[in-house]
Amino acid sequence: MKGRIVFTCMLVCVFLWSSSGQNSAPEAVLNCCEGDVLFLLDSSGSVSSYDYSRMLGFLSELLLPFSLGEDQVRVSLLQVGTQPRLEFGFDSHNSQTGLQGALGNTKPLRGDTNTEEALRMAKDWVLKPGGGAGAREELPRVLVWLTDGVKPGDVIGPMEKLREEGVAVLVISTGHGNYQVLRQVVTPPVESHLYFVDIDDMSIITEDLRDAIIEILRAERLQVRDVSTDSAMLQWRPVLAGLTGYYEIRFGPAPSLGVSEREASGPGTSPSTSGSHYQRLTRPGDSSMARLMDLKPDTTYMATLTPKSNLQVLNPLSVTFTTKPEVLSPTVVTVSESGANGVRVSWGPLQPESVQSFQVEYMALPGGKLHMTTVGQGQNSTLLTNLQPDTQYLVTVSARHSSGRERAMSVKVCTEEVRPALADLQLTTVGSDSVQVDWKASVDGLRGYWLTWEGQGIHGSTAAPRSSLYLPSNSLSTRLTHLPPATRVCVSPVYRTARGEGLCCMAQFHSDASVWGHRS
C-alpha cells in the first residue's frame, strides 16, 4: 500500500512539473514567427512503438513555445506508411491545447515506408499555396522530415522540386540514414538543417532545430517605414484585433548595448525602452500604425510596442532604427531650357522653413567674369541670360540657412552653338538628267554640308532610293547626275554639334530637256 502511495505521488509530481513547463514558453518564440510547418513523420513498420512515442514527444516539446493561429505559426502532420495519411492540416489547431492533444492521440500507420507518395501529397496538396489543406500565400513554408533512415526511397527528386517551389526542407534521422542522400535533400545550410541523433537523445537538438525553424519563419511584426530626419512610421500586425485593449508605444534614443545584450535582442524580444528620455503614445486595439514625431536627425531610436489586454498576455515587441541625417539644401542642381544665350538652373529641396535665400553664381570657363544673382527662399529656379554661345559655364547654387550654415553645389553647363540656317538654294539644268546645285550659307562655325536627293513619284511618293553626300565647308556648289525625271534635293549646313536648318528644292525634267525647281 505504501509503495502504491509513493508511486502515485511521484506521478503527480511529474505531471505537475510537466504542466508547469508547458506554461512557461520562451519569450523569444512567442509572437516571433509566421508561416506553415509540415512535419513528415515516419510511422511505418520499421519504426518501433517506443521510437514512435519518442518522436511524438520530441515534436510536442519542439512546438510547445510557438504561438499558433492565422497570423502566427500553423502546423500540419503527414504520416508515412504504405498509404500516407494527413493526420491534421494547417487549419486544424490554433492553440497549443488542441495541438498537444492531437499529438498525444496520434497512432502509427505501420506498413511500408512510402515516402515518395507522402512527398507527392505534400507538394501537390498540403504545401501548395491556396490548396485544400490551407497553406497560405506569400508566407514561408517548412517541411520537417523525421525518419529512421530505413529504405526512404527515391526522395532526392521530389525534395528538389519542393525546394524549387520555395519550401525549406529540414531532416532529422534517428537511425543509420545515408548521409550523402540526406545532405542533398535539405535546404542549405546543412549544419543547421540536417540532424543525426539517437532516439533517446533527441532532446539535445530541440533548441537548435527550433532556432532553425524560427530563422525561416521569423516575422518582422514591428516595422519602421518612411523614416525621415524628424519622424518615422511604426507599423505592426494588429494582434489585438477582436480583443479589448490598446497599444502602448514608448520610443526614445536607443541605449548603448553590450555584446551580450545585442545578441539577446531580436525582433519581438529587444529590451523595452525605459528611462526618462522616452516619449509615450497609445493607440486603440484595432490600429496598426503610429507616426513617431519630434525625432532628432541621425539618431538611433528604440521603439517598444506593448499590447495591453485583460484577456490575453502578449509580449512587448521592440525595434531600433536610425533617423536620416539632416539634409541641407541644395542637394540637387539641374539645368534645362539650354539655348545659345541662356539656360534655366533649378535646385532643391526648397526648405523654406530653414533657408533664408539662394544665391546663384556663374562664370565662363576658363577664367570668365563672375556673375551673381540672389533669389528668394520660395524660388527653386532662375533663368540665366546674356550668355555666350557654345561656351562652358560653371554654375554654383548656395543656400543661406537661418542656422548660419551655408551649403553650395556646382554644376557645369554648355550653351548651344549658333547654327544659322542655309541662306539660299538654287538648281540649274545641265543636260537631260543632271542638275547644278548652288547654295549660300554663313561660314561661322560651319563644318560642312549634307546633301540628300531622291526621286519622286506620283503625288510625292518615293520613286527611287535616297542618296546622300557630304561636302566640306568651302564648297558652295556641286553637280548631281543621272537623276530621275522628278528629284527632290536638300542641302543642310553641318556644325560641330548638329545640323542647321536646310532648304529643299524639287527638280523636274521635261522632254525639251529643260529643268525647273522650287522650294519645298
Coordinates of C-alpha atoms in Angstrom, one line a residue:
M1 CA 0.0 0.0 0.0
K2 CA 2.8 2.4 0.9
G3 CA 4.5 1.5 -2.3
R4 CA 1.4 2.5 -4.4
I5 CA 1.1 5.8 -2.5
V6 CA 4.7 6.7 -3.2
F7 CA 4.4 5.7 -6.8
T8 CA 1.2 7.8 -7.1
C9 CA 2.9 10.8 -5.6
M10 CA 5.8 10.5 -8.0
L11 CA 3.4 10.5 -10.9
V12 CA 1.5 13.6 -9.6
C13 CA 4.8 15.4 -9.1
V14 CA 6.0 14.6 -12.6
F15 CA 2.7 15.7 -14.1
L16 CA 2.7 19.0 -12.2
W17 CA 6.3 19.7 -13.2
S18 CA 5.5 18.9 -16.9
S19 CA 2.4 21.1 -16.9
S20 CA 4.4 23.9 -15.3
G21 CA 7.0 23.6 -18.1
Q22 CA 4.3 23.9 -20.8
N23 CA 3.1 27.2 -19.5
S24 CA 6.5 28.8 -19.4
A25 CA 7.2 29.2 -23.1
P26 CA 10.4 31.0 -24.0
E27 CA 9.7 34.7 -24.8
A28 CA 11.9 34.5 -27.8
V29 CA 9.4 32.2 -29.5
L30 CA 6.1 33.9 -28.7
N31 CA 4.9 36.3 -31.4
C32 CA 8.2 35.6 -33.3
C33 CA 7.0 33.9 -36.4
E34 CA 4.5 33.5 -39.2
G35 CA 4.4 30.5 -41.6
D36 CA 3.3 27.0 -42.2
V37 CA 5.3 23.9 -40.9
L38 CA 4.6 20.4 -42.2
F39 CA 6.0 17.5 -40.3
L40 CA 6.6 14.4 -42.3
L41 CA 6.6 11.6 -39.7
D42 CA 7.8 8.1 -40.4
S43 CA 5.3 5.7 -38.8
S44 CA 6.0 2.7 -41.0
G45 CA 6.7 -0.8 -39.7
S46 CA 10.4 -0.1 -39.4
V47 CA 9.7 2.3 -36.5
S48 CA 9.1 0.6 -33.2
S49 CA 6.4 1.7 -30.8
Y50 CA 9.0 3.0 -28.4
D51 CA 10.8 5.1 -31.1
Y52 CA 7.4 6.4 -32.4
S53 CA 6.4 7.6 -29.0
R54 CA 9.8 9.3 -28.5
M55 CA 9.3 11.1 -31.9
L56 CA 5.9 12.4 -30.8
G57 CA 7.3 13.6 -27.5
F58 CA 10.0 15.4 -29.4
L59 CA 7.5 17.1 -31.6
S60 CA 5.5 18.1 -28.6
E61 CA 8.5 19.7 -26.8
L62 CA 9.7 21.3 -30.1
L63 CA 6.4 23.0 -30.9
L64 CA 5.2 23.9 -27.4
P65 CA 6.6 27.5 -27.2
F66 CA 5.2 28.7 -30.6
S67 CA 2.2 31.0 -30.8
L68 CA -0.3 29.3 -33.1
G69 CA -3.0 30.8 -35.2
E70 CA -3.9 32.5 -38.5
D71 CA -1.4 35.3 -38.0
Q72 CA 1.2 33.1 -36.3
V73 CA 2.6 29.6 -36.9
R74 CA 0.4 26.8 -38.2
V75 CA 1.3 23.1 -38.0
S76 CA 0.4 20.1 -40.1
L77 CA 1.3 16.4 -39.6
L78 CA 1.6 13.9 -42.5
Q79 CA 2.4 10.3 -41.5
V80 CA 4.4 8.0 -43.8
G81 CA 3.2 4.4 -44.2
T82 CA 2.0 2.2 -47.0
Q83 CA -0.8 4.7 -47.6
P84 CA 0.4 8.1 -46.2
R85 CA -2.2 10.0 -44.3
L86 CA -2.7 13.6 -43.4
E87 CA -3.2 13.4 -39.6
F88 CA -4.3 17.1 -39.3
G89 CA -4.0 20.1 -41.6
F90 CA -2.8 23.7 -41.1
D91 CA -6.2 25.0 -40.2
S92 CA -6.9 22.3 -37.6
H93 CA -5.3 23.7 -34.4
N94 CA -5.0 27.4 -33.4
S95 CA -4.0 26.7 -29.8
Q96 CA -1.3 24.7 -28.0
T97 CA -4.1 22.8 -26.2
G98 CA -5.6 21.4 -29.4
L99 CA -2.2 20.7 -31.0
Q100 CA -0.7 18.9 -28.0
G101 CA -3.9 16.8 -27.6
A102 CA -3.8 15.9 -31.3
L103 CA -0.1 14.8 -31.0
G104 CA -0.9 12.7 -27.9
N105 CA -3.7 10.9 -29.8
T106 CA -1.8 10.2 -32.9
K107 CA -1.3 6.5 -33.8
P108 CA 1.2 4.9 -36.2
L109 CA 0.3 3.7 -39.6
R110 CA 2.7 0.8 -39.9
G111 CA 3.3 -0.9 -43.3
D112 CA 5.9 0.1 -45.9
T113 CA 7.9 3.4 -45.9
N114 CA 6.1 5.1 -48.9
T115 CA 8.0 8.4 -48.5
E116 CA 7.7 9.2 -52.3
E117 CA 3.9 9.2 -52.1
A118 CA 3.9 11.3 -49.0
L119 CA 6.1 13.9 -50.7
R120 CA 3.8 13.9 -53.7
M121 CA 0.9 14.7 -51.3
A122 CA 3.0 17.4 -49.6
K123 CA 3.8 19.1 -52.9
D124 CA 0.5 18.8 -54.7
W125 CA -1.8 19.3 -51.8
V126 CA -0.6 20.1 -48.3
L127 CA 2.1 22.7 -49.1
K128 CA 0.6 24.0 -52.2
P129 CA -0.4 27.7 -51.6
G130 CA -4.1 28.1 -51.6
G131 CA -4.6 24.3 -51.6
G132 CA -7.2 22.3 -49.8
A133 CA -5.0 21.8 -46.8
G134 CA -4.8 25.6 -46.3
A135 CA -1.2 26.5 -47.0
R136 CA -1.1 30.3 -47.0
E137 CA 0.1 32.5 -49.9
E138 CA 3.3 34.5 -49.7
L139 CA 4.4 33.0 -46.3
P140 CA 7.3 30.8 -45.5
R141 CA 6.7 27.0 -45.8
V142 CA 8.8 24.4 -44.0
L143 CA 8.9 20.7 -44.3
V144 CA 10.5 18.8 -41.4
W145 CA 11.1 15.1 -42.1
L146 CA 11.6 12.7 -39.1
T147 CA 12.8 9.4 -40.3
D148 CA 14.6 6.3 -39.0
G149 CA 16.6 6.3 -42.3
V150 CA 15.5 2.8 -43.3
K151 CA 14.7 2.5 -47.0
P152 CA 13.5 6.1 -47.6
G153 CA 13.0 5.5 -51.3
D154 CA 13.8 7.9 -54.1
V155 CA 13.4 11.2 -52.3
I156 CA 16.1 13.4 -53.9
G157 CA 14.0 14.4 -56.9
P158 CA 10.7 15.1 -55.0
M159 CA 12.6 17.1 -52.4
E160 CA 14.4 19.1 -55.0
K161 CA 11.0 20.1 -56.6
L162 CA 9.8 21.2 -53.2
R163 CA 12.9 23.4 -52.7
E164 CA 12.5 24.9 -56.1
E165 CA 9.0 25.9 -55.1
G166 CA 10.4 27.8 -52.1
V167 CA 9.8 25.1 -49.4
A168 CA 12.6 24.9 -46.8
V169 CA 13.5 21.2 -46.1
L170 CA 14.9 20.1 -42.7
V171 CA 15.7 16.4 -41.8
I172 CA 16.1 14.5 -38.5
S173 CA 17.4 11.0 -38.8
T174 CA 17.2 8.7 -35.7
G175 CA 18.8 5.7 -37.4
H176 CA 21.5 4.9 -39.9
G177 CA 20.4 7.1 -42.8
N178 CA 22.5 7.7 -45.8
Y179 CA 24.3 11.0 -45.1
Q180 CA 25.1 11.6 -48.8
V181 CA 21.4 11.3 -49.7
L182 CA 20.0 13.3 -46.8
R183 CA 22.5 16.2 -47.3
Q184 CA 21.3 16.5 -50.8
V185 CA 17.6 16.9 -49.8
V186 CA 17.9 19.6 -47.1
T187 CA 17.9 23.3 -47.7
P188 CA 21.4 24.8 -47.0
P189 CA 23.0 25.3 -44.6
V190 CA 23.4 21.6 -43.9
E191 CA 24.9 22.1 -40.5
S192 CA 21.7 23.6 -39.1
H193 CA 19.1 21.8 -41.2
L194 CA 20.3 18.1 -41.0
Y195 CA 20.5 16.2 -37.7
F196 CA 21.6 12.7 -36.9
V197 CA 20.6 11.8 -33.3
D198 CA 19.9 8.7 -31.2
I199 CA 16.3 8.2 -30.4
D200 CA 16.9 8.6 -26.7
D201 CA 18.9 11.8 -27.1
M202 CA 16.5 13.8 -29.3
S203 CA 16.0 16.5 -26.7
I204 CA 19.6 17.7 -27.2
I205 CA 18.7 19.0 -30.7
T206 CA 15.4 20.6 -29.7
E207 CA 16.7 24.1 -29.2
D208 CA 18.9 24.0 -32.3
L209 CA 16.1 22.8 -34.6
R210 CA 13.6 25.2 -33.1
D211 CA 16.1 28.1 -33.8
A212 CA 16.5 26.9 -37.4
I213 CA 12.7 26.9 -37.9
I214 CA 12.5 30.4 -36.2
E215 CA 15.1 31.7 -38.6
I216 CA 13.0 30.7 -41.5
L217 CA 9.6 31.8 -40.1
R218 CA 10.7 34.9 -38.3
A219 CA 8.1 37.6 -38.9
E220 CA 9.0 41.3 -38.7
R221 CA 6.0 42.1 -36.7
L222 CA 7.1 45.5 -35.7
Q223 CA 8.4 47.5 -38.7
V224 CA 9.6 51.1 -39.3
R225 CA 8.6 52.8 -42.5
D226 CA 9.1 56.3 -44.0
V227 CA 12.0 57.3 -41.8
S228 CA 13.0 61.0 -42.2
T229 CA 15.2 63.4 -40.3
D230 CA 12.5 64.0 -37.6
S231 CA 9.8 61.3 -37.9
A232 CA 9.1 57.7 -38.7
M233 CA 6.1 55.5 -39.2
L234 CA 5.7 52.5 -36.9
Q235 CA 3.7 49.6 -38.2
W236 CA 2.7 46.3 -36.7
R237 CA 0.3 43.4 -37.1
P238 CA -2.9 44.0 -35.2
V239 CA -2.5 41.2 -32.6
L240 CA -5.3 42.8 -30.5
A241 CA -7.9 42.5 -33.4
G242 CA -11.0 41.1 -31.9
L243 CA -9.8 41.7 -28.3
T244 CA -10.5 44.5 -25.9
G245 CA -7.4 46.5 -25.2
Y246 CA -4.9 49.1 -26.6
Y247 CA -1.3 49.5 -27.6
E248 CA 1.2 51.4 -25.6
I249 CA 4.2 52.8 -27.6
R250 CA 7.4 54.1 -26.0
F251 CA 10.3 55.4 -28.0
G252 CA 13.5 57.3 -27.3
P253 CA 17.2 57.3 -28.1
A254 CA 18.5 53.7 -28.0
P255 CA 20.7 52.9 -25.0
S256 CA 24.2 51.6 -25.6
L257 CA 24.1 47.8 -25.8
G258 CA 26.9 45.5 -24.8
V259 CA 27.7 42.5 -27.0
S260 CA 25.7 40.0 -24.9
E261 CA 22.7 42.3 -24.9
R262 CA 22.8 42.8 -28.7
E263 CA 23.0 39.1 -29.2
A264 CA 19.9 38.6 -27.0
S265 CA 18.0 41.3 -28.8
G266 CA 15.9 40.3 -31.8
P267 CA 12.6 41.1 -33.4
G268 CA 10.0 40.9 -30.7
T269 CA 12.5 40.3 -27.9
S270 CA 14.5 43.5 -27.7
P271 CA 14.7 45.2 -24.3
S272 CA 11.9 47.7 -23.9
T273 CA 12.5 51.4 -23.8
S274 CA 12.9 52.7 -20.3
G275 CA 14.4 55.7 -18.5
S276 CA 13.3 59.3 -18.5
H277 CA 14.1 60.2 -22.2
Y278 CA 11.3 58.4 -23.9
Q279 CA 8.0 59.6 -25.3
R280 CA 4.8 57.6 -24.8
L281 CA 1.8 57.1 -27.2
T282 CA -1.3 55.0 -27.0
R283 CA -3.3 53.6 -29.9
P284 CA -6.7 51.7 -29.9
G285 CA -6.7 47.9 -30.3
D286 CA -7.8 47.9 -33.9
S287 CA -4.9 50.2 -35.1
S288 CA -1.8 49.0 -36.8
M289 CA 0.4 52.1 -37.2
A290 CA 1.5 55.2 -35.4
R291 CA 3.8 58.1 -36.5
L292 CA 6.6 59.0 -34.2
M293 CA 7.3 62.7 -34.3
D294 CA 9.9 65.2 -32.9
L295 CA 12.9 63.0 -33.6
K296 CA 16.4 64.2 -33.9
P297 CA 18.4 63.7 -37.2
D298 CA 21.0 61.0 -37.5
T299 CA 20.0 59.4 -34.2
T300 CA 19.3 55.7 -33.4
Y301 CA 16.0 55.2 -31.6
M302 CA 14.4 52.2 -29.9
A303 CA 10.6 51.9 -30.1
T304 CA 8.7 49.4 -27.9
L305 CA 5.1 48.3 -28.7
T306 CA 3.2 46.7 -25.8
P307 CA -0.2 45.2 -26.5
K308 CA -2.4 45.7 -23.4
S309 CA -5.3 43.3 -22.9
N310 CA -7.2 41.8 -20.0
L311 CA -8.0 38.6 -22.0
Q312 CA -4.5 37.6 -23.2
V313 CA -0.9 38.2 -22.2
L314 CA 1.1 39.4 -25.2
N315 CA 4.8 40.1 -25.2
P316 CA 6.1 43.6 -26.0
L317 CA 7.8 44.0 -29.4
S318 CA 10.8 46.3 -30.0
V319 CA 12.7 47.6 -33.0
T320 CA 15.6 50.0 -33.5
F321 CA 16.0 52.4 -36.3
T322 CA 18.2 55.4 -37.2
T323 CA 16.7 58.7 -38.5
K324 CA 18.2 60.2 -41.6
P325 CA 21.0 62.8 -41.4
E326 CA 19.9 66.4 -41.7
V327 CA 19.7 67.4 -45.3
L328 CA 20.8 71.0 -46.2
S329 CA 19.6 72.4 -49.4
P330 CA 20.6 72.3 -52.2
T331 CA 21.1 68.6 -52.7
V332 CA 20.4 68.6 -56.4
V333 CA 21.1 71.2 -59.2
T334 CA 19.8 70.6 -62.7
V335 CA 19.9 72.5 -66.0
S336 CA 17.1 72.8 -68.6
E337 CA 15.9 75.1 -71.4
S338 CA 19.5 75.3 -72.6
G339 CA 20.0 77.6 -75.6
A340 CA 22.7 79.6 -77.3
N341 CA 22.4 82.6 -74.9
G342 CA 20.7 81.3 -71.8
V343 CA 19.9 78.3 -69.5
R344 CA 17.5 77.6 -66.7
V345 CA 19.0 76.4 -63.4
S346 CA 16.9 74.6 -60.9
W347 CA 17.6 73.2 -57.4
G348 CA 16.0 71.6 -54.4
P349 CA 14.7 71.0 -51.9
L350 CA 13.4 74.4 -51.1
Q351 CA 13.2 74.1 -47.3
P352 CA 11.6 77.5 -46.8
E353 CA 11.4 76.9 -43.0
S354 CA 15.2 76.9 -42.8
V355 CA 16.6 78.7 -45.9
Q356 CA 16.8 82.5 -45.9
S357 CA 17.8 82.9 -49.6
F358 CA 19.5 81.3 -52.5
Q359 CA 22.5 82.7 -54.4
V360 CA 23.4 81.7 -57.9
E361 CA 26.9 82.4 -59.2
Y362 CA 28.1 81.7 -62.8
M363 CA 31.2 82.3 -64.9
A364 CA 32.5 81.2 -68.3
L365 CA 35.3 78.7 -68.3
P366 CA 38.2 79.2 -68.1
G367 CA 38.7 82.4 -66.2
G368 CA 35.5 84.3 -67.2
K369 CA 33.9 87.2 -65.3
L370 CA 31.9 86.1 -62.2
H371 CA 28.2 87.0 -62.3
M372 CA 25.8 86.7 -59.3
T373 CA 22.1 86.8 -58.6
T374 CA 20.1 86.3 -55.4
V375 CA 16.6 84.7 -55.3
G376 CA 14.1 84.3 -52.5
Q377 CA 13.6 81.3 -50.3
G378 CA 10.4 80.2 -52.2
Q379 CA 12.0 80.1 -55.6
N380 CA 13.7 77.0 -56.9
S381 CA 14.9 78.1 -60.4
T382 CA 16.2 81.1 -62.3
L383 CA 16.9 81.8 -66.0
L384 CA 20.5 82.9 -66.7
T385 CA 20.6 85.2 -69.8
N386 CA 23.1 87.1 -71.9
L387 CA 25.5 84.1 -72.1
Q388 CA 28.0 83.4 -74.8
P389 CA 27.1 80.7 -77.4
D390 CA 29.0 77.4 -77.4
T391 CA 30.6 78.1 -74.1
Q392 CA 31.1 76.1 -70.9
Y393 CA 29.9 77.8 -67.7
L394 CA 30.4 76.9 -64.0
V395 CA 27.2 77.5 -62.1
T396 CA 27.1 77.4 -58.3
V397 CA 23.9 77.5 -56.2
S398 CA 24.4 78.3 -52.5
A399 CA 21.8 78.4 -49.7
R400 CA 22.0 80.6 -46.6
H401 CA 20.3 78.8 -43.7
S402 CA 18.8 80.5 -40.7
S403 CA 21.1 78.5 -38.5
G404 CA 24.0 80.3 -40.0
R405 CA 25.2 77.4 -42.1
E406 CA 25.7 77.6 -45.8
R407 CA 25.7 74.8 -48.4
A408 CA 26.7 75.1 -52.1
M409 CA 26.6 72.8 -55.1
S410 CA 28.1 73.4 -58.5
V411 CA 27.4 72.0 -62.0
K412 CA 29.0 72.7 -65.4
V413 CA 26.7 73.6 -68.3
C414 CA 27.4 74.3 -72.0
T415 CA 25.4 76.8 -74.1
E416 CA 24.4 75.7 -77.5
E417 CA 26.3 76.9 -80.6
V418 CA 24.7 79.2 -83.1
R419 CA 23.6 77.2 -86.1
P420 CA 22.5 79.6 -88.9
A421 CA 20.1 78.2 -91.5
L422 CA 21.1 77.8 -95.2
A423 CA 20.6 81.2 -96.8
D424 CA 19.7 80.2 -100.4
L425 CA 19.4 77.1 -102.7
Q426 CA 19.2 77.1 -106.5
L427 CA 19.0 74.3 -109.1
T428 CA 20.1 74.7 -112.7
T429 CA 19.8 72.2 -115.5
V430 CA 22.9 70.6 -117.1
G431 CA 21.9 68.2 -119.8
S432 CA 18.8 65.9 -119.7
D433 CA 19.3 64.2 -116.3
S434 CA 21.8 66.4 -114.4
V435 CA 21.4 69.5 -112.2
Q436 CA 23.8 72.1 -110.9
V437 CA 23.2 72.8 -107.2
D438 CA 24.3 76.1 -105.7
W439 CA 23.7 77.5 -102.2
K440 CA 24.6 80.3 -99.8
A441 CA 25.3 79.9 -96.1
S442 CA 27.0 81.6 -93.1
V443 CA 30.6 80.4 -92.6
D444 CA 30.8 81.0 -88.8
G445 CA 31.3 77.6 -87.1
L446 CA 30.5 75.7 -90.3
R447 CA 32.0 72.2 -90.6
G448 CA 30.4 71.2 -94.0
Y449 CA 27.2 70.5 -95.9
W450 CA 25.0 67.4 -96.1
L451 CA 23.2 66.8 -99.4
T452 CA 20.4 64.4 -100.0
W453 CA 18.3 63.6 -103.0
E454 CA 15.7 61.1 -104.0
G455 CA 13.3 60.5 -107.0
Q456 CA 9.7 61.4 -106.5
G457 CA 6.7 59.5 -108.0
I458 CA 3.1 60.4 -108.5
H459 CA 1.6 62.6 -105.7
G460 CA 5.0 62.9 -104.0
S461 CA 5.6 59.2 -103.3
T462 CA 9.2 58.0 -103.3
A463 CA 10.2 56.5 -106.7
A464 CA 14.0 55.9 -106.1
P465 CA 16.2 55.2 -103.1
R466 CA 17.6 58.2 -101.2
S467 CA 21.2 59.2 -101.9
S468 CA 23.4 61.4 -99.8
L469 CA 26.7 63.3 -100.0
Y470 CA 28.9 65.2 -97.5
L471 CA 30.9 68.2 -98.7
P472 CA 33.5 70.4 -96.9
S473 CA 32.7 73.9 -95.7
N474 CA 34.4 75.6 -98.6
S475 CA 32.0 74.0 -101.1
L476 CA 29.1 76.1 -102.3
S477 CA 28.0 74.0 -105.3
T478 CA 28.0 70.6 -106.8
R479 CA 26.6 68.7 -109.8
L480 CA 24.2 65.8 -109.5
T481 CA 23.9 63.4 -112.5
H482 CA 21.7 60.5 -113.6
L483 CA 18.7 61.9 -111.8
P484 CA 15.1 60.6 -112.1
P485 CA 12.7 62.9 -114.0
A486 CA 11.4 64.3 -110.7
T487 CA 14.0 64.7 -107.9
R488 CA 13.9 66.3 -104.5
V489 CA 17.2 67.9 -103.5
C490 CA 18.0 69.1 -99.9
V491 CA 21.1 70.8 -98.5
S492 CA 21.7 71.3 -94.8
P493 CA 24.7 73.1 -93.1
V494 CA 26.6 70.9 -90.6
Y495 CA 28.0 72.4 -87.4
R496 CA 30.1 71.0 -84.6
T497 CA 27.2 69.6 -82.5
A498 CA 24.3 69.2 -85.0
R499 CA 22.9 70.1 -88.4
G500 CA 21.5 73.5 -89.1
E501 CA 18.2 74.2 -90.8
G502 CA 18.4 73.3 -94.5
L503 CA 16.5 74.0 -97.7
C504 CA 14.9 71.7 -100.3
C505 CA 14.0 72.2 -104.0
M506 CA 12.2 70.0 -106.5
A507 CA 13.8 69.4 -109.9
Q508 CA 11.6 68.2 -112.8
F509 CA 13.0 67.3 -116.2
H510 CA 10.8 67.6 -119.3
S511 CA 11.1 66.3 -122.9
D512 CA 12.6 69.6 -124.1
A513 CA 15.5 69.0 -121.7
S514 CA 14.5 72.0 -119.5
V515 CA 14.5 71.9 -115.7
W516 CA 12.8 74.0 -113.2
G517 CA 12.9 74.0 -109.4
H518 CA 11.0 75.3 -106.5
R519 CA 11.4 75.4 -102.7
S520 CA 9.7 72.6 -100.8

